[in-house]
CSV table of C-alpha atoms in Angstrom, one decimal:
chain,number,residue,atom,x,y,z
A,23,UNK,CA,-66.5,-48.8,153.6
A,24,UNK,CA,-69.1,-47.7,156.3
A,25,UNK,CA,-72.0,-46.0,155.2
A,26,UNK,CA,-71.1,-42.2,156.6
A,27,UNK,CA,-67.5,-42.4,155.0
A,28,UNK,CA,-69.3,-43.0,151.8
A,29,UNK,CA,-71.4,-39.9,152.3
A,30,UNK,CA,-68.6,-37.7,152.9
A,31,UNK,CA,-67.2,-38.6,149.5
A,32,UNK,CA,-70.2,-38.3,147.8
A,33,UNK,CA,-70.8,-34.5,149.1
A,34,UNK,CA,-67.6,-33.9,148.6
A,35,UNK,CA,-67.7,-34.8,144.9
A,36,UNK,CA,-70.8,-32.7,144.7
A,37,UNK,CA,-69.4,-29.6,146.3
A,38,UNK,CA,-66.6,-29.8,143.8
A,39,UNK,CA,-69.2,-30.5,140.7
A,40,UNK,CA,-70.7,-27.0,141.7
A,41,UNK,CA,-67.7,-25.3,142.3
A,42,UNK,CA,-66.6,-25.9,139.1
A,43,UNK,CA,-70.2,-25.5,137.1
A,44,UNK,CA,-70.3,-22.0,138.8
A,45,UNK,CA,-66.3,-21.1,137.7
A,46,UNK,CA,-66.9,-22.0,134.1
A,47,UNK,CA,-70.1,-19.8,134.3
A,48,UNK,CA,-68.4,-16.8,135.8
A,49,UNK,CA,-65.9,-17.3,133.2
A,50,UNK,CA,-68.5,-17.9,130.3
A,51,UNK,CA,-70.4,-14.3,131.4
A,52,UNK,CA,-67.6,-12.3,131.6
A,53,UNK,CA,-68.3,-9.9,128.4
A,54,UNK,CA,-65.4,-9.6,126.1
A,55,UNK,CA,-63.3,-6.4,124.9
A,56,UNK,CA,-65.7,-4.5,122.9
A,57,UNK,CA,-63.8,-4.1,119.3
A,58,UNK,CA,-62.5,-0.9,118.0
A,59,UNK,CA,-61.0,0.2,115.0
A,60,UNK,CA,-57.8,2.0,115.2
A,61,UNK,CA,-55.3,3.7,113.1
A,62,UNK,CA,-52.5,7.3,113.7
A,63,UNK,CA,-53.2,10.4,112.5
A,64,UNK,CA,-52.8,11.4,108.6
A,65,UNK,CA,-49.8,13.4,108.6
A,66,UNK,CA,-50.2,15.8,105.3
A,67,UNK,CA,-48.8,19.0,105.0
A,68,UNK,CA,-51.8,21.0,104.4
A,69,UNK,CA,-53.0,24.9,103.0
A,70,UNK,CA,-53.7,27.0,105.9
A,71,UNK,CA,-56.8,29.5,105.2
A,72,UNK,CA,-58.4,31.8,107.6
A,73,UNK,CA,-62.3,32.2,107.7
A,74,UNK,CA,-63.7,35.9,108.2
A,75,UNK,CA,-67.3,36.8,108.4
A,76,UNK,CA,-68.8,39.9,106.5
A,77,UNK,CA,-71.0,41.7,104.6
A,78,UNK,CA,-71.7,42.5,101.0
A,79,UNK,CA,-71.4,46.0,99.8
A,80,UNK,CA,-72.5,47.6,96.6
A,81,UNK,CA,-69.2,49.1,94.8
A,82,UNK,CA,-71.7,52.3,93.9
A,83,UNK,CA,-74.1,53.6,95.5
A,84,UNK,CA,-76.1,56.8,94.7
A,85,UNK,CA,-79.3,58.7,96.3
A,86,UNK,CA,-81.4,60.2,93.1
A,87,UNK,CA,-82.1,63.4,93.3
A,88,UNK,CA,-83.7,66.2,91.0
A,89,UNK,CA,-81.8,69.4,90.5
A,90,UNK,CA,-84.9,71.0,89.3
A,91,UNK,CA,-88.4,71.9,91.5
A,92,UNK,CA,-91.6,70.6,89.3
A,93,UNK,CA,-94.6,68.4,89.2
A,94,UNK,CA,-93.4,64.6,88.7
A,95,UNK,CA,-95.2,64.1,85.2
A,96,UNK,CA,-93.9,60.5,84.5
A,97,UNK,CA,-91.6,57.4,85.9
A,98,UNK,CA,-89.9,55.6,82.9
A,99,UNK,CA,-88.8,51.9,84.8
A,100,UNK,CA,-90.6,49.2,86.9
A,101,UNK,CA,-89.6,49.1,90.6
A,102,UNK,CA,-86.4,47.0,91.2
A,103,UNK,CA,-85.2,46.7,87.3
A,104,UNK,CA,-82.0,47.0,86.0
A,105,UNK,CA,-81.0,50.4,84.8
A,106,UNK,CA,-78.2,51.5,82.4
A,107,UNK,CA,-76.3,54.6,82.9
A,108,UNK,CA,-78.4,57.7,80.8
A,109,UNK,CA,-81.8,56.1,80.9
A,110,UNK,CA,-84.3,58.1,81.5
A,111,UNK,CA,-86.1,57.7,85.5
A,112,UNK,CA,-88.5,60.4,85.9
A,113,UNK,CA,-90.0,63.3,83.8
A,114,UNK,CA,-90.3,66.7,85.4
A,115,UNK,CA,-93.1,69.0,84.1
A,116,UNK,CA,-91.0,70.8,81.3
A,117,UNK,CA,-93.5,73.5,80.6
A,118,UNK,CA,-92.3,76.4,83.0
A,119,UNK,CA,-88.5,75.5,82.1
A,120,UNK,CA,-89.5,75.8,78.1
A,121,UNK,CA,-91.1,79.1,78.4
A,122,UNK,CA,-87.2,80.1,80.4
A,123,UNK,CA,-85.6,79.1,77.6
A,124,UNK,CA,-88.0,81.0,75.0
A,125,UNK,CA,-87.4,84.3,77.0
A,126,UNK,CA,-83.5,83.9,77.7
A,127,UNK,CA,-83.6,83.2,73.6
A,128,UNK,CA,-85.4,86.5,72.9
A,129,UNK,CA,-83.6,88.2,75.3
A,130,UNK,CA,-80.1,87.0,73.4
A,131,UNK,CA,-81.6,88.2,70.1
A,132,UNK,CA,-82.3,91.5,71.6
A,133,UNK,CA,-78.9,92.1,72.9
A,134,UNK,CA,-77.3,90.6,69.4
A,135,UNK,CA,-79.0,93.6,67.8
A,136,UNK,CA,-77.7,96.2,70.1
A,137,UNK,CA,-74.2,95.0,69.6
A,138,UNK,CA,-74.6,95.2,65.7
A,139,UNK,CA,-76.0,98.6,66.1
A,140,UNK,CA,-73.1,99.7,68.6
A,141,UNK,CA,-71.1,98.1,66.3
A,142,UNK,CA,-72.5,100.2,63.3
A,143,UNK,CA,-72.5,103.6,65.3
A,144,UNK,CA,-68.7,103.2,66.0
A,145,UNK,CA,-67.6,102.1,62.6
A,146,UNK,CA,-69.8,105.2,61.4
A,147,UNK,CA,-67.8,107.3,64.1
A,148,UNK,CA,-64.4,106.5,63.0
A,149,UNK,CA,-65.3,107.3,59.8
A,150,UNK,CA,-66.0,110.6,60.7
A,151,UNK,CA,-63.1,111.3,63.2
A,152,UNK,CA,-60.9,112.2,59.6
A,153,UNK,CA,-62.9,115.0,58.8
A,154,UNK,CA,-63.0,116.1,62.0
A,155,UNK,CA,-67.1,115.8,61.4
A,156,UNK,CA,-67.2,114.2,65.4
A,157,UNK,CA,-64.8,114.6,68.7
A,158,UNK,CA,-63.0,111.8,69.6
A,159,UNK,CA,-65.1,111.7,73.0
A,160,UNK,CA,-68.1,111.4,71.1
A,161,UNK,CA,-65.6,107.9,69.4
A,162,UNK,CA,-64.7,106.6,73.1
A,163,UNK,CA,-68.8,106.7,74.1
A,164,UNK,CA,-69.5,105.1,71.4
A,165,UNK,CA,-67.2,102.4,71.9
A,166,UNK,CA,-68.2,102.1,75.2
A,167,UNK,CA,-72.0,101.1,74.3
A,168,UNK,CA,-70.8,98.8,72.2
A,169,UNK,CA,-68.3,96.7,74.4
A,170,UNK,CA,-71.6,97.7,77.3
A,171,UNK,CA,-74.0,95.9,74.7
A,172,UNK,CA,-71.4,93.0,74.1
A,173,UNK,CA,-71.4,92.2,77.7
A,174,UNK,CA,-75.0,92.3,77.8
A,175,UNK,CA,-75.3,89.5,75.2
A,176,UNK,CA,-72.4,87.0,76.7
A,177,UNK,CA,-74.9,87.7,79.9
A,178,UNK,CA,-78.0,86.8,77.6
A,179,UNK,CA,-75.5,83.3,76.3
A,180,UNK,CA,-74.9,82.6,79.8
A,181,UNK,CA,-79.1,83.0,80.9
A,182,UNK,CA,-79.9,80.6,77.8
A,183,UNK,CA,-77.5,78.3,78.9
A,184,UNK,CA,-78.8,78.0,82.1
A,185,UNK,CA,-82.3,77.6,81.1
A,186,UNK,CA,-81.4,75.2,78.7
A,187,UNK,CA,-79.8,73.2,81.2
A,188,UNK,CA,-82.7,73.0,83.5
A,189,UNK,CA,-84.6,72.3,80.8
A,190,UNK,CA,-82.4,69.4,80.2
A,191,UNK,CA,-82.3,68.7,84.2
A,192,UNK,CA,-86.4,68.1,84.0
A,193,UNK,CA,-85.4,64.5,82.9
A,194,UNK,CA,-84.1,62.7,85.3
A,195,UNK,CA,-82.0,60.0,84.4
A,196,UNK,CA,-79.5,57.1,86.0
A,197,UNK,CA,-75.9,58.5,86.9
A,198,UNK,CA,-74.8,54.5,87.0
A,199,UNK,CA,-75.6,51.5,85.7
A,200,UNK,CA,-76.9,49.3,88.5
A,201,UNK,CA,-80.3,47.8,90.2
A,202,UNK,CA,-82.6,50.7,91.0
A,203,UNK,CA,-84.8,50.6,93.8
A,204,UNK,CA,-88.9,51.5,94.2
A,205,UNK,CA,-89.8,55.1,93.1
A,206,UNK,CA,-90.2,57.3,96.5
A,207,UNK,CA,-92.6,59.8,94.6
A,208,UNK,CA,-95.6,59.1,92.0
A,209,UNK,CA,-96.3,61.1,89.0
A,210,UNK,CA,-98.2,64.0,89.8
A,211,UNK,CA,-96.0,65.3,93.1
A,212,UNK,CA,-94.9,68.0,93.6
A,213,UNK,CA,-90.7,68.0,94.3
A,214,UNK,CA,-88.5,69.8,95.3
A,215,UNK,CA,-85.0,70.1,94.2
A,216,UNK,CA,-81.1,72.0,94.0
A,217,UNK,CA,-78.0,71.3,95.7
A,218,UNK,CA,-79.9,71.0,98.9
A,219,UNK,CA,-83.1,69.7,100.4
A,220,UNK,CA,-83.8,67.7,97.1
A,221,UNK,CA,-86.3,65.3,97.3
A,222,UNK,CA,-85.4,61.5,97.0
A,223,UNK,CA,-87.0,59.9,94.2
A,224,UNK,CA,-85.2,56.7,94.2
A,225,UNK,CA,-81.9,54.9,94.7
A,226,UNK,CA,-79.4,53.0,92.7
A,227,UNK,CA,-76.7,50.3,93.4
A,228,UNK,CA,-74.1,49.0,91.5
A,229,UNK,CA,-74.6,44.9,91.0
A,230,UNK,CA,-70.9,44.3,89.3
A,231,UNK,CA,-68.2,44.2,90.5
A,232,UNK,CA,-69.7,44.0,94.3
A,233,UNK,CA,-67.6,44.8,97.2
A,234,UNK,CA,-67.2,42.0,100.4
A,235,UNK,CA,-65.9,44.2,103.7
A,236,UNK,CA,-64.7,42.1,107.0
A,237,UNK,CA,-62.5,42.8,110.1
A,238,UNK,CA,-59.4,41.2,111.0
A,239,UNK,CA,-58.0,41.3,114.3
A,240,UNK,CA,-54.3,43.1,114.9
A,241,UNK,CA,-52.6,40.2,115.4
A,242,UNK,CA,-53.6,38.5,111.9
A,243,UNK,CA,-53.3,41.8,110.6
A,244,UNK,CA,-49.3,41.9,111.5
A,245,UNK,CA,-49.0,38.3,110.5
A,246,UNK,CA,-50.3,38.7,107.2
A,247,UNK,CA,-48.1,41.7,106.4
A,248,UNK,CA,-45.4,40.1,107.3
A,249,UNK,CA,-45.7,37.3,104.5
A,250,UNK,CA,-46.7,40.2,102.5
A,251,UNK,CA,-43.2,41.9,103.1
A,252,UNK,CA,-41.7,38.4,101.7
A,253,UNK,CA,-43.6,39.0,98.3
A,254,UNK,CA,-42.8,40.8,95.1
A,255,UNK,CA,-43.6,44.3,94.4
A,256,UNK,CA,-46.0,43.2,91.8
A,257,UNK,CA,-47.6,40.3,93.7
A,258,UNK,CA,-48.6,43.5,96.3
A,259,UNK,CA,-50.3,45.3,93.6
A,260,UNK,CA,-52.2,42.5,91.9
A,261,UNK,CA,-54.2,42.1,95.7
A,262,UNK,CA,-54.3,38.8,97.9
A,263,UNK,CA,-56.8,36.5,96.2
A,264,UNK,CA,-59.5,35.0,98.3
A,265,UNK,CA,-63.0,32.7,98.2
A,266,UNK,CA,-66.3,33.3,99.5
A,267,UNK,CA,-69.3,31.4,100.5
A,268,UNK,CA,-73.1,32.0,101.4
A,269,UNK,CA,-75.2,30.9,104.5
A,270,UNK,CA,-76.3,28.4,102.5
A,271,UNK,CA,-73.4,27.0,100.1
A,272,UNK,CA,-71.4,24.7,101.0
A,273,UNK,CA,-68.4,25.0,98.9
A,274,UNK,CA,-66.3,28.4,98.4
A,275,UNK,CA,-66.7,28.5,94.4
A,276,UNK,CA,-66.4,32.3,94.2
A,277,UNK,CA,-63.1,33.9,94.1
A,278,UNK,CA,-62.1,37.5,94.3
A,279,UNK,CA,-59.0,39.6,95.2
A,280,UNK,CA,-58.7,42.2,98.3
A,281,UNK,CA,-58.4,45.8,97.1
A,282,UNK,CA,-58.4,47.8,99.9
A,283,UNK,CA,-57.2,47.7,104.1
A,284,UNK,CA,-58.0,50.5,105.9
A,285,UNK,CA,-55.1,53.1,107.3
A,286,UNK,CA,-55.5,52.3,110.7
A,287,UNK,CA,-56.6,49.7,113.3
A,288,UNK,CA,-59.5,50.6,115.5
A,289,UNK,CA,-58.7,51.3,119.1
A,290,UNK,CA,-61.9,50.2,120.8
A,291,UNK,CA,-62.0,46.8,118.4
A,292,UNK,CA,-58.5,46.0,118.2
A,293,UNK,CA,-59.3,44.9,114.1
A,294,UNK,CA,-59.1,46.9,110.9
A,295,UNK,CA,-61.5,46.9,108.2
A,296,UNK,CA,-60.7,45.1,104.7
A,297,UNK,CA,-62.6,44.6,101.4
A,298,UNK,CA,-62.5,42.4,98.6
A,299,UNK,CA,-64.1,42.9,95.0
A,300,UNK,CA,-65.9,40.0,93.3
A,301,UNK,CA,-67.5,39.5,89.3
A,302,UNK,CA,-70.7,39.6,89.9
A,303,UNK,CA,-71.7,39.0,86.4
A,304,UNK,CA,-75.3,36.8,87.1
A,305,UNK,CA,-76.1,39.4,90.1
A,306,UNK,CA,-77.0,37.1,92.5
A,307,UNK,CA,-74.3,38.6,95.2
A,308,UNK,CA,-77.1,41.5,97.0
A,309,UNK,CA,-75.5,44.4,98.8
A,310,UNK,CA,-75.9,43.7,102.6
A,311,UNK,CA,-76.2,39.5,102.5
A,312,UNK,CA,-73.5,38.3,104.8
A,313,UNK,CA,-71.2,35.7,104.0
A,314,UNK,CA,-67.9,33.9,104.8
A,315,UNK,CA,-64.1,35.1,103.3
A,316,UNK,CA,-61.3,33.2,103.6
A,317,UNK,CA,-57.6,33.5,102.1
A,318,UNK,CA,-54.6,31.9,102.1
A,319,UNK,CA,-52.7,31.7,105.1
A,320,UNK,CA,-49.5,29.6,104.4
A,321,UNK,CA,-48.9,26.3,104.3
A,322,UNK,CA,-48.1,23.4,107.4
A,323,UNK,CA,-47.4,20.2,108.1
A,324,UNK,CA,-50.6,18.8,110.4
A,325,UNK,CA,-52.0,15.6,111.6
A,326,UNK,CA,-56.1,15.5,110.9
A,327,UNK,CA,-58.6,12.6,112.2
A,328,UNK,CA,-62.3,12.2,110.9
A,329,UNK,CA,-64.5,14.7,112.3
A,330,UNK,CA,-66.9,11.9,113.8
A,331,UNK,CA,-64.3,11.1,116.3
A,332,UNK,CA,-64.2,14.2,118.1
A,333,UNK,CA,-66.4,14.3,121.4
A,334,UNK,CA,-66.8,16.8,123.9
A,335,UNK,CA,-65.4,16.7,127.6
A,336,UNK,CA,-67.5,19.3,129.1
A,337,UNK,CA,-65.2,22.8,127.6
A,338,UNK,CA,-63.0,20.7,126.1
A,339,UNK,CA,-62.6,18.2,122.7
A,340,UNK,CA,-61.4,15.0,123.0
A,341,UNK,CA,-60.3,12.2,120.8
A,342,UNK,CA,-60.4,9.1,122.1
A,343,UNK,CA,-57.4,7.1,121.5
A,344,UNK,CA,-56.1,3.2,122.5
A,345,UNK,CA,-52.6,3.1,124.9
A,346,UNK,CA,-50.3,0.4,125.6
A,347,UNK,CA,-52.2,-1.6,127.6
A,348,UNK,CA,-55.6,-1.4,125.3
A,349,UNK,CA,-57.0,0.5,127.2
A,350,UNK,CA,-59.2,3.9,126.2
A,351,UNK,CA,-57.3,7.3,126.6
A,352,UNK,CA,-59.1,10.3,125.7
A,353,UNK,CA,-56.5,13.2,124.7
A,354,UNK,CA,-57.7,16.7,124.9
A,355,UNK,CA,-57.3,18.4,121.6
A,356,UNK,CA,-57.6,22.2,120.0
A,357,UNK,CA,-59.3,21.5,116.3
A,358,UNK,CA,-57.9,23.4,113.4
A,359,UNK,CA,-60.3,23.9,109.7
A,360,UNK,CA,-61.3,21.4,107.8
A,361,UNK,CA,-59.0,20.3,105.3
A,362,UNK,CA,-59.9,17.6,102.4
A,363,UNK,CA,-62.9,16.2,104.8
A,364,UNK,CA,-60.8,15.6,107.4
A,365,UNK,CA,-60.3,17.5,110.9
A,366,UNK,CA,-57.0,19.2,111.3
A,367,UNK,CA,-55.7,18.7,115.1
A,368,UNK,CA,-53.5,21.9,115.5
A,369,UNK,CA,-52.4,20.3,119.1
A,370,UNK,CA,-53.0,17.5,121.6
A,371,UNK,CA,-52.2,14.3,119.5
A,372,UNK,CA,-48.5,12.7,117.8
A,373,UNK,CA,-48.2,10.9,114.4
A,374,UNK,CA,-47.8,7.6,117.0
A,375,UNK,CA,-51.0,8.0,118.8
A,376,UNK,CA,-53.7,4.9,118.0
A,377,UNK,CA,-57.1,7.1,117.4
A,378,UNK,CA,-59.9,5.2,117.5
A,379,UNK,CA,-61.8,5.8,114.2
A,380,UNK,CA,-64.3,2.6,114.0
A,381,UNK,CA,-67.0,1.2,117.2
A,382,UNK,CA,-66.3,4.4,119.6
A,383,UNK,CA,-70.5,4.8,119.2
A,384,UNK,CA,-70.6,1.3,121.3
A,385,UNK,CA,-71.3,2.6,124.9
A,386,UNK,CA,-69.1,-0.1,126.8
A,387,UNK,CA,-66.3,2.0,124.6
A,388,UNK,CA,-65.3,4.7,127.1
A,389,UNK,CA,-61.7,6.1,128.7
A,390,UNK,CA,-60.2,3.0,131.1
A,391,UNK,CA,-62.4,0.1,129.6
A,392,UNK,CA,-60.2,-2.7,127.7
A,393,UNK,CA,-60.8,-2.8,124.3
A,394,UNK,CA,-59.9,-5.0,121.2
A,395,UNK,CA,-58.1,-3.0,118.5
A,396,UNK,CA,-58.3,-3.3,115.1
A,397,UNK,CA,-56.3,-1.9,112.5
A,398,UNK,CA,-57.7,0.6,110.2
A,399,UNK,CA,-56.8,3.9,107.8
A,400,UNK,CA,-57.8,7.3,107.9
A,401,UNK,CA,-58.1,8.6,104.4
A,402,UNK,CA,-58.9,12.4,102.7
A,403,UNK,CA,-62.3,12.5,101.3
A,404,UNK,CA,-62.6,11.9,97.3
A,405,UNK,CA,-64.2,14.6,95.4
A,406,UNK,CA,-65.3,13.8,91.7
């Protein structure tokens, strides 16, 4: 063999060495499917409820007012307390309204005793009408002063009356059982009162039951008096029953009934106003705290996914899901409520549909990349 046909083969051997030292690397580098974990939709037929946002409302509400003018003389309960109905608030100065009730009590004694004397003047005149002693106009006058001195003491019954009840009217006290606000006016004021222009001393709100108002649009207002339509007479009058939660609770664990809907739909808002009544029996509920109502809305059949696997397409929500080929496919979706921890997909996805529920948080897991799929299960959250 001559010495330059020996080279040859030995580059040649070389050059293929390489060529396959540098395939086997390629292939070696080439990163794998990222792994996912997979598994359809729960299909559950589910309790539809319908979320409203609202206000608290006290059942009762009243502005205190004296019906009396006067000098405040005392207040009878710490600011912010819990009042019953009839206990005393405030203390008018009773002096002036005691020496009214002396006079129209002197003045009833002194019409009393004209009416016994009338009284005695005509039963003396009859007397003497037999023997012809006095004229029978001299009778008629007489019985004229005395139904004259009748009327005058019903007049004198009425004044006492009166003055007795502003006597009683200088003490002020709760029309309602409720929690009373801070006293407007300190002992020693001088108030006015009556029917108008009366001072305001103080306020009063009622702390059970309480009262939740909220608006609901026209259209769920026809809806839900249609599936009131399909009910009993009596199921109408016992009231839809519905839950409530605070800002900052988590779980709806107080229940009430709705008790009123307005008569008409506002034209500008397109909603009508509604209100529920709730116990309120450790008066934590405070007239104006806003809150969250929600009530039954029917029942469905629906298909929910974890909440973690929803992600957001700019406007839109996606769930990313595995196809045929292993390949990512986001699927636009429109999310429902939650429902037993999981997120109820009201349209986008079928009960066929591979969601990926496990490893989307591995960025080389995005829509067109292969991916390895795993099977997994989407279950309802346990509750003890």
């Amino acid at each position: 063999m001559s010495r330059s046909r020996f080279i040859g083969l030995v580059l040649t051997a070389v050059a293929t060495s390489t060529g396959l030292t540098s395939f086997d690397a390629a292939a070696q580098g080439a990163p794998p499917a990222p792994p996912v974990q997979v598994a359809p939709p729960l299909a559950k037929r589910i309790t539809n409820w319908d979320e409203f946002t609202g206000r608290f409302e006290a059942s009762e509400q009243v502005e205190v007012r004296a019906r009396v003018s006067g000098f405040i003389d005392s207040v009878h309960f710490p600011d912010g307390s819990l009042v019953q109905k009839g206990d005393l608030l405030f203390t008018i100065d009773q002096r002036p309204y005691k020496l009214a009730v002396d006079v129209a009590r002197a003045e009833v004694a002194r019409a009393k005793a004209q009416v016994e004397l009338s009284q005695n003047e005509v039963d003396r005149a009859e007397g003497l009408t037999q023997n012809r002693t006095i004229t029978a106009r001299d009778v008629d006058q007489r019985r004229a002063n005395l139904n004259s001195a009748v009327g005058s003491l019903q007049g004198a019954e009425a004044n006492l009356k009166n003055a007795e009840l502003n006597l009683e009217w200088t003490e002020v006290r709760a029309p309602l059982a409720g929690r009373i606000s801070n006293r407007r006016v300190d002992p020693g004021n001088l108030i006015a009162g009556g029917q108008s222009g009366a001072t305001l001393l103080t306020t009063i709100v009622a702390v059970s039951p309480i009262y939740f108002t909220f608006d609901v649009s026209e259209a769920d207002f026809l809806r839900y008096s249609r599936m009131a339509s399909l009910r009993s007479g009596s199921d109408k009058d016992a009231g839809v029953p519905v839950e409530v939660k605070l800002s900052d609770e988590t779980k709806w664990g107080r229940r009430g009934k709705v008790n009123f809907v307005d008569n008409a739909v506002n034209a500008r808002s397109a909603t009508i106003r509604g209100r529920a009544v709730f116990d309120n029996k450790d008066q934590f509920l405070t007239p104006g705290v806003f809150g969250r109502l929600r009530f039954f809305a029917g029942e469905a059949d629906a298909l929910l996914v974890p909440d973690t696997v929803i992600a957001s397409d700019q406007a839109h929500k996606i769930v990313l899901t595995v196809g045929p080929d292993n390949k990512v496919v986001p699927k636009s979706v429109e999310l429902g409520p939650i429902s037993e921890g999981l997120r109820v997909i009201r349209s986008g996805l079928t009960p066929e549909d591979k969601v990926i529920i496990g490893g989307n948080a591995n960025p080389m897991v995005r829509p067109g990349v292969a991916v390895t799929p795993q099977p997994g299960e989407i279950k309802v959250a346990t509750t003890n």
